[in-house]
Amino acid sequence: MEQRYRWKNKQLREHVQVLDGERSPTILLKNATYLHSTLKKWLQGHIWVYEDRIVYAGDRLPELTEECEIVDCTSQFLVPGYIEPHVHPFQLYNPQSFSEYASQTGTTTFVNDNLMMFLQLEKKKAFSLLKEFNALPYSMYWWTRFDSQTEMVDEDTTFSNGDVKSWLEHDAVVQGGELTAWPRLLEGDDLILHWMQEAKRMGKIVEGHLPGSSDKTIAKLGLLGIDGDHEAMTGEDVYKRLIQGLTVTLRHSSIRPDLPDLLDGLQEKGIDNYDSLLLTTDGSTPAFHEEGVLNMLIKMIIDKGISPIEAYNMASYNAANYYNFTHLHGMIATGRVANINFLSSKENPTPVSVLSKGKWVLKNSKPVEHNETIHWEEHGFTPLSLDWNVTNDDLQFSMPFGIEMVNGVITKPYSININPSTDELSTDHDQSFLMLLDRNGKWRISTMLKGFSDRVKGFASSYSNTGDIILIGKSKSDMIAAFDRMKEMGGGIVLTEDDEVLHEIPLPLSGLLSKKDMPELIEEEKTLKTLLSERGYKFADPIYTLLFLQSTHLPYIRVTQKGIYDVMKKTVLFPTIMR
């Protein structure tokens, strides 16, 4: 970043001048009942905001108010802006559209995954994009991946020591991980261990990814440097992590809506101290967020009978404490960034007004537009440009076994019991053609997919873990038609039937992300889910199905850039074929 410090010396002097009565605050919040996060009490007082910072919170009123917006907060309750500590900001939406939407319900600080940028952009363009994000009226931080969570042809080059360390050293990066490659770490991967050590040296967090891990595994990873984890699925899982000294992020997401069970489990385990607990929606797909982001999780906690103060701390102060930035976030107190939510009652976490970086993004229940422009194409997020085609010669399926969906994201091998050499498969079964193609057209891997649908004829997606192309369907001609339309619109998701396009979601940012605002994108995704469900897709989240077909941090078999991959044996069963 060009400015290493949050505020320049000149700005800091101006902040003091406000207190000395030499300069007017920009906003005065009078007669406020506000949550003090460390005292865990509701206090009465006045809050002075100057530009993007709280310069005072207490009993005093400013001497000078000539250039000040004065807001009487009588009958409202003020809490810190909510902090989402585990954002995957590329689930069709993009970091700008998600943060803008989330801010409307009080989530104004984000700790974001960098995977898509790491895989799709050169470092210089990625860092220039971070600078643009920093200018938005939301607080954006990042984590850097140490692995791709799949089997990539050139992973050693992509995740080079130099690039990973450059990300770690970036001022906007507060975390290493999430560490999906922890089995490699335990098997002796010293480069990952070196990156973890570097993160520690810089005072940054290392986040695990430990579903189903034993006490011994959690302890070993704690010794190696893991600070927290978000994969607990039961109260027992939470307890195991807390006992080993980890911070635990309670998850409620589109594929793991676990929070009610986790809260019941906390009660069963007698866990009544919440200081080491955070909250996340873990990169849920658009429609899951129809009613907001962390506000909905806080409401679930309050409805379970847990103190509202503890609930608000889980969504703000606890996360700021975990990331070592309580001097900036998670509190309504002198010196903090002015991220403040205005509530109608202590029990209703959906705000009526929101200040983010000292700017109104919601006021009296009405959105306040700021109209910032992100120059996506300048930074490398251009429409997908493919100079190759899919032909019938590509659509050859002769594998002895295919991939069966156990649920929306877990897949296992199965023996193919039909003739896959026909141009169109019967709708009497739920087996479909499946192909992964290199986005540059150099290779392909073909097999059968069982359990996706019994009536989807053609489906194409440039949205995937690595940005390579996924084709699924019963009809080879419809699969080609879907690919052709996806190519024509510069990337996206296309559903076809009888050579007609039934639905499409344009993804003009590298074929991965939409430019549309969240409400419109939510409707597009809901329509896709409905059409797929009507054609036999029986799981909750087709977007995550696309994302995780390649993801080797989940069992048991995956389709990757290297070929069909056995996760448990860590071997390629069938390699990709050059086109």
XYZ file of C-alpha atoms in Angstrom, residues 254-550:
297
model
C -25.447 -22.731 2.541
C -23.823 -26.171 2.632
C -23.315 -26.401 6.411
C -26.217 -24.650 8.209
C -24.854 -25.870 11.536
C -25.378 -22.999 13.979
C -28.531 -24.323 15.745
C -26.846 -27.685 16.387
C -23.629 -25.990 17.473
C -25.481 -23.781 19.955
C -27.311 -26.816 21.393
C -23.966 -28.603 21.583
C -22.371 -25.717 23.491
C -25.129 -25.960 26.069
C -24.754 -29.736 26.360
C -20.992 -29.399 26.871
C -21.463 -26.697 29.496
C -19.631 -24.066 27.426
C -20.821 -20.677 28.682
C -17.778 -18.495 27.959
C -17.934 -17.208 24.404
C -14.772 -15.084 24.213
C -13.008 -17.528 21.865
C -15.984 -17.956 19.527
C -16.551 -16.107 16.226
C -19.285 -16.329 13.576
C -19.163 -16.927 9.812
C -21.371 -17.696 6.831
C -18.273 -19.272 5.171
C -18.722 -18.131 1.585
C -22.371 -19.002 1.184
C -23.917 -18.694 -2.251
C -26.035 -15.598 -3.079
C -29.566 -16.762 -2.255
C -28.527 -17.863 1.243
C -27.987 -14.181 2.053
C -31.484 -12.943 1.193
C -32.027 -11.712 4.751
C -28.489 -10.579 5.419
C -25.185 -11.931 6.668
C -24.057 -11.940 10.312
C -27.228 -10.206 11.535
C -29.113 -13.447 10.949
C -26.595 -15.501 12.936
C -26.682 -13.038 15.843
C -30.487 -13.285 15.895
C -30.286 -17.085 16.098
C -27.932 -16.807 19.069
C -30.130 -14.298 20.905
C -33.193 -16.467 20.231
C -31.373 -19.356 21.934
C -31.324 -17.334 25.145
C -27.677 -16.247 25.015
C -26.970 -12.697 26.147
C -27.193 -10.169 23.305
C -23.890 -8.677 24.490
C -22.143 -12.022 23.993
C -23.795 -12.409 20.593
C -22.631 -8.973 19.417
C -19.119 -9.646 20.716
C -18.965 -12.921 18.782
C -19.761 -10.923 15.642
C -17.343 -8.061 16.334
C -14.923 -7.765 19.248
C -13.950 -11.439 19.390
C -12.995 -11.403 15.705
C -11.033 -8.166 16.092
C -9.216 -9.653 19.071
C -8.379 -12.816 17.107
C -6.860 -10.793 14.271
C -5.004 -8.421 16.616
C -6.782 -5.294 15.394
C -8.942 -4.235 18.344
C -7.138 -0.882 18.062
C -9.139 -0.411 14.834
C -12.255 -2.585 14.955
C -14.714 -4.390 17.161
C -15.363 -1.580 19.651
C -17.157 1.720 19.970
C -14.347 3.582 21.675
C -11.861 6.370 21.074
C -9.511 5.737 18.156
C -11.477 3.022 16.371
C -12.662 3.124 12.772
C -16.203 4.498 12.753
C -18.073 1.291 11.918
C -21.293 1.547 13.932
C -24.683 -0.161 13.694
C -27.816 1.580 14.979
C -30.429 -0.860 16.307
C -34.086 -0.384 17.174
C -33.703 -2.771 20.127
C -30.979 -4.789 21.828
C -32.595 -7.993 20.608
C -32.850 -7.013 16.921
C -29.405 -7.137 15.258
C -30.628 -5.927 11.862
C -29.749 -2.218 11.931
C -31.889 0.723 10.892
C -28.756 2.780 10.112
C -25.125 1.856 9.454
C -21.959 3.920 9.546
C -18.991 2.336 7.761
C -15.652 4.145 7.795
C -17.567 7.175 9.020
C -19.896 7.183 6.000
C -23.578 6.386 6.024
C -24.245 3.263 3.961
C -27.735 2.862 5.432
C -29.700 5.699 7.030
C -33.179 5.381 8.487
C -33.571 2.044 6.693
C -32.703 3.540 3.285
C -29.519 2.610 1.373
C -27.028 5.408 0.794
C -25.258 5.021 -2.547
C -21.571 5.805 -2.990
C -21.086 4.741 -6.622
C -17.440 3.694 -6.411
C -16.123 2.099 -9.580
C -13.735 -0.842 -9.544
C -11.696 -0.962 -12.768
C -11.853 -4.720 -13.100
C -10.423 -5.036 -16.595
C -7.392 -2.877 -15.784
C -6.506 -5.364 -13.080
C -6.881 -8.494 -15.189
C -10.513 -9.517 -14.616
C -11.553 -9.457 -18.271
C -14.305 -11.433 -20.024
C -13.299 -14.998 -20.808
C -11.892 -15.237 -24.320
C -11.715 -18.774 -25.709
C -10.196 -19.404 -29.139
C -11.194 -23.077 -29.260
C -14.367 -25.131 -29.554
C -15.797 -28.327 -28.131
C -16.615 -30.935 -30.771
C -18.059 -34.431 -30.790
C -14.484 -35.733 -30.954
C -13.957 -34.357 -27.443
C -17.078 -36.006 -26.068
C -15.672 -39.504 -25.700
C -16.572 -41.343 -22.486
C -14.942 -44.733 -21.988
C -13.985 -44.855 -18.294
C -14.661 -48.118 -16.394
C -15.888 -46.130 -13.429
C -17.372 -42.713 -12.813
C -17.956 -40.217 -9.999
C -21.011 -40.540 -7.768
C -22.364 -37.659 -5.686
C -22.877 -38.763 -2.064
C -24.221 -35.296 -1.311
C -23.819 -31.846 -2.839
C -20.038 -31.826 -2.376
C -18.796 -35.341 -1.417
C -18.096 -37.710 -4.335
C -17.055 -41.370 -4.529
C -16.224 -43.772 -7.381
C -18.856 -46.050 -8.868
C -18.927 -48.734 -11.592
C -20.557 -47.488 -14.794
C -23.402 -49.828 -15.741
C -24.681 -48.168 -18.922
C -23.400 -47.698 -22.442
C -21.800 -44.208 -22.523
C -21.050 -44.257 -26.254
C -24.470 -42.905 -27.296
C -25.091 -39.254 -28.171
C -27.870 -38.944 -25.618
C -28.418 -40.789 -22.345
C -31.758 -42.068 -21.079
C -33.675 -40.135 -18.430
C -34.445 -43.456 -16.690
C -31.302 -43.084 -14.560
C -29.278 -40.318 -12.909
C -25.992 -40.809 -14.758
C -24.686 -37.915 -16.879
C -21.663 -37.103 -18.986
C -19.006 -35.091 -17.140
C -16.046 -33.287 -18.646
C -13.408 -30.894 -17.308
C -11.588 -28.891 -19.974
C -8.540 -26.671 -19.667
C -9.615 -23.041 -20.054
C -6.841 -22.715 -22.666
C -8.121 -25.758 -24.545
C -4.987 -27.881 -24.085
C -6.389 -30.930 -22.247
C -9.600 -32.638 -21.159
C -10.744 -35.383 -18.820
C -14.038 -37.209 -19.362
C -16.042 -39.529 -17.139
C -19.607 -40.097 -15.906
C -21.310 -38.287 -13.029
C -23.992 -40.120 -11.058
C -26.489 -38.320 -8.851
C -26.342 -34.852 -10.394
C -29.592 -35.165 -12.320
C -31.701 -37.443 -14.478
C -32.987 -34.746 -16.880
C -30.350 -32.018 -17.295
C -29.455 -32.178 -20.981
C -26.769 -29.546 -21.269
C -24.903 -27.582 -18.603
C -21.704 -25.541 -18.948
C -19.810 -23.542 -16.349
C -16.639 -21.487 -16.439
C -17.125 -21.109 -12.681
C -14.939 -23.727 -10.997
C -12.156 -24.028 -8.437
C -9.415 -23.315 -10.995
C -11.399 -21.467 -13.668
C -11.354 -24.453 -16.012
C -14.536 -25.430 -17.887
C -17.072 -27.932 -16.550
C -19.578 -29.629 -18.880
C -22.381 -31.875 -17.594
C -25.389 -33.334 -19.336
C -27.406 -36.117 -20.889
C -27.114 -34.821 -24.447
C -23.820 -34.197 -26.223
C -25.408 -31.680 -28.578
C -26.888 -29.752 -25.653
C -23.539 -29.789 -23.859
C -21.922 -28.262 -26.961
C -24.748 -25.701 -27.199
C -24.232 -24.762 -23.547
C -20.490 -24.406 -24.076
C -20.993 -22.279 -27.185
C -23.315 -19.870 -25.351
C -20.986 -19.706 -22.338
C -18.102 -18.872 -24.701
C -20.191 -16.283 -26.575
C -21.033 -14.294 -23.445
C -17.464 -14.237 -22.123
C -17.926 -16.783 -19.364
C -20.733 -17.882 -17.104
C -23.158 -20.699 -16.331
C -25.569 -21.944 -19.003
C -28.371 -24.506 -18.904
C -29.677 -25.819 -22.248
C -32.385 -28.191 -23.373
C -33.116 -29.329 -26.935
C -30.474 -26.853 -28.166
C -32.274 -23.908 -26.506
C -30.891 -21.849 -23.639
C -33.144 -22.238 -20.587
C -31.154 -20.013 -18.255
C -27.799 -18.293 -18.014
C -25.768 -16.421 -15.418
C -23.172 -14.180 -17.106
C -19.814 -14.081 -15.302
C -17.808 -11.488 -17.235
C -15.026 -11.190 -14.634
C -12.677 -13.935 -15.879
C -15.632 -16.282 -16.295
C -15.822 -16.533 -12.499
C -17.603 -13.509 -11.047
C -20.688 -11.450 -11.805
C -20.748 -7.671 -12.052
C -24.396 -7.503 -11.003
C -25.676 -6.290 -7.652
C -26.541 -8.992 -5.158
C -30.364 -8.754 -5.357
C -30.323 -9.417 -9.108
C -27.725 -12.168 -8.737
C -29.795 -13.798 -5.986
C -32.736 -14.060 -8.374
C -30.521 -15.521 -11.115
C -29.210 -18.178 -8.745
C -32.671 -19.014 -7.396
C -33.924 -19.529 -10.960
C -30.997 -21.834 -11.702
C -31.677 -23.873 -8.547
C -35.358 -24.191 -9.448
C -34.645 -25.332 -13.009
C -32.030 -27.844 -11.860
C -34.306 -29.169 -9.099
C -37.102 -29.648 -11.621
C -34.643 -31.748 -13.642
C -33.554 -33.990 -10.798
C -30.835 -32.126 -8.887
C -31.715 -33.067 -5.306
C -29.072 -31.291 -3.247
C -29.046 -27.826 -1.687
C -26.304 -25.954 -3.514
C -25.361 -26.557 -7.169
C -22.820 -23.697 -7.098
C -20.826 -25.506 -4.428
C -21.115 -28.712 -6.420
C -19.329 -26.940 -9.278
C -16.722 -25.429 -6.966
C -15.902 -28.644 -5.121
C -15.800 -31.141 -8.005
C -12.046 -30.401 -8.116
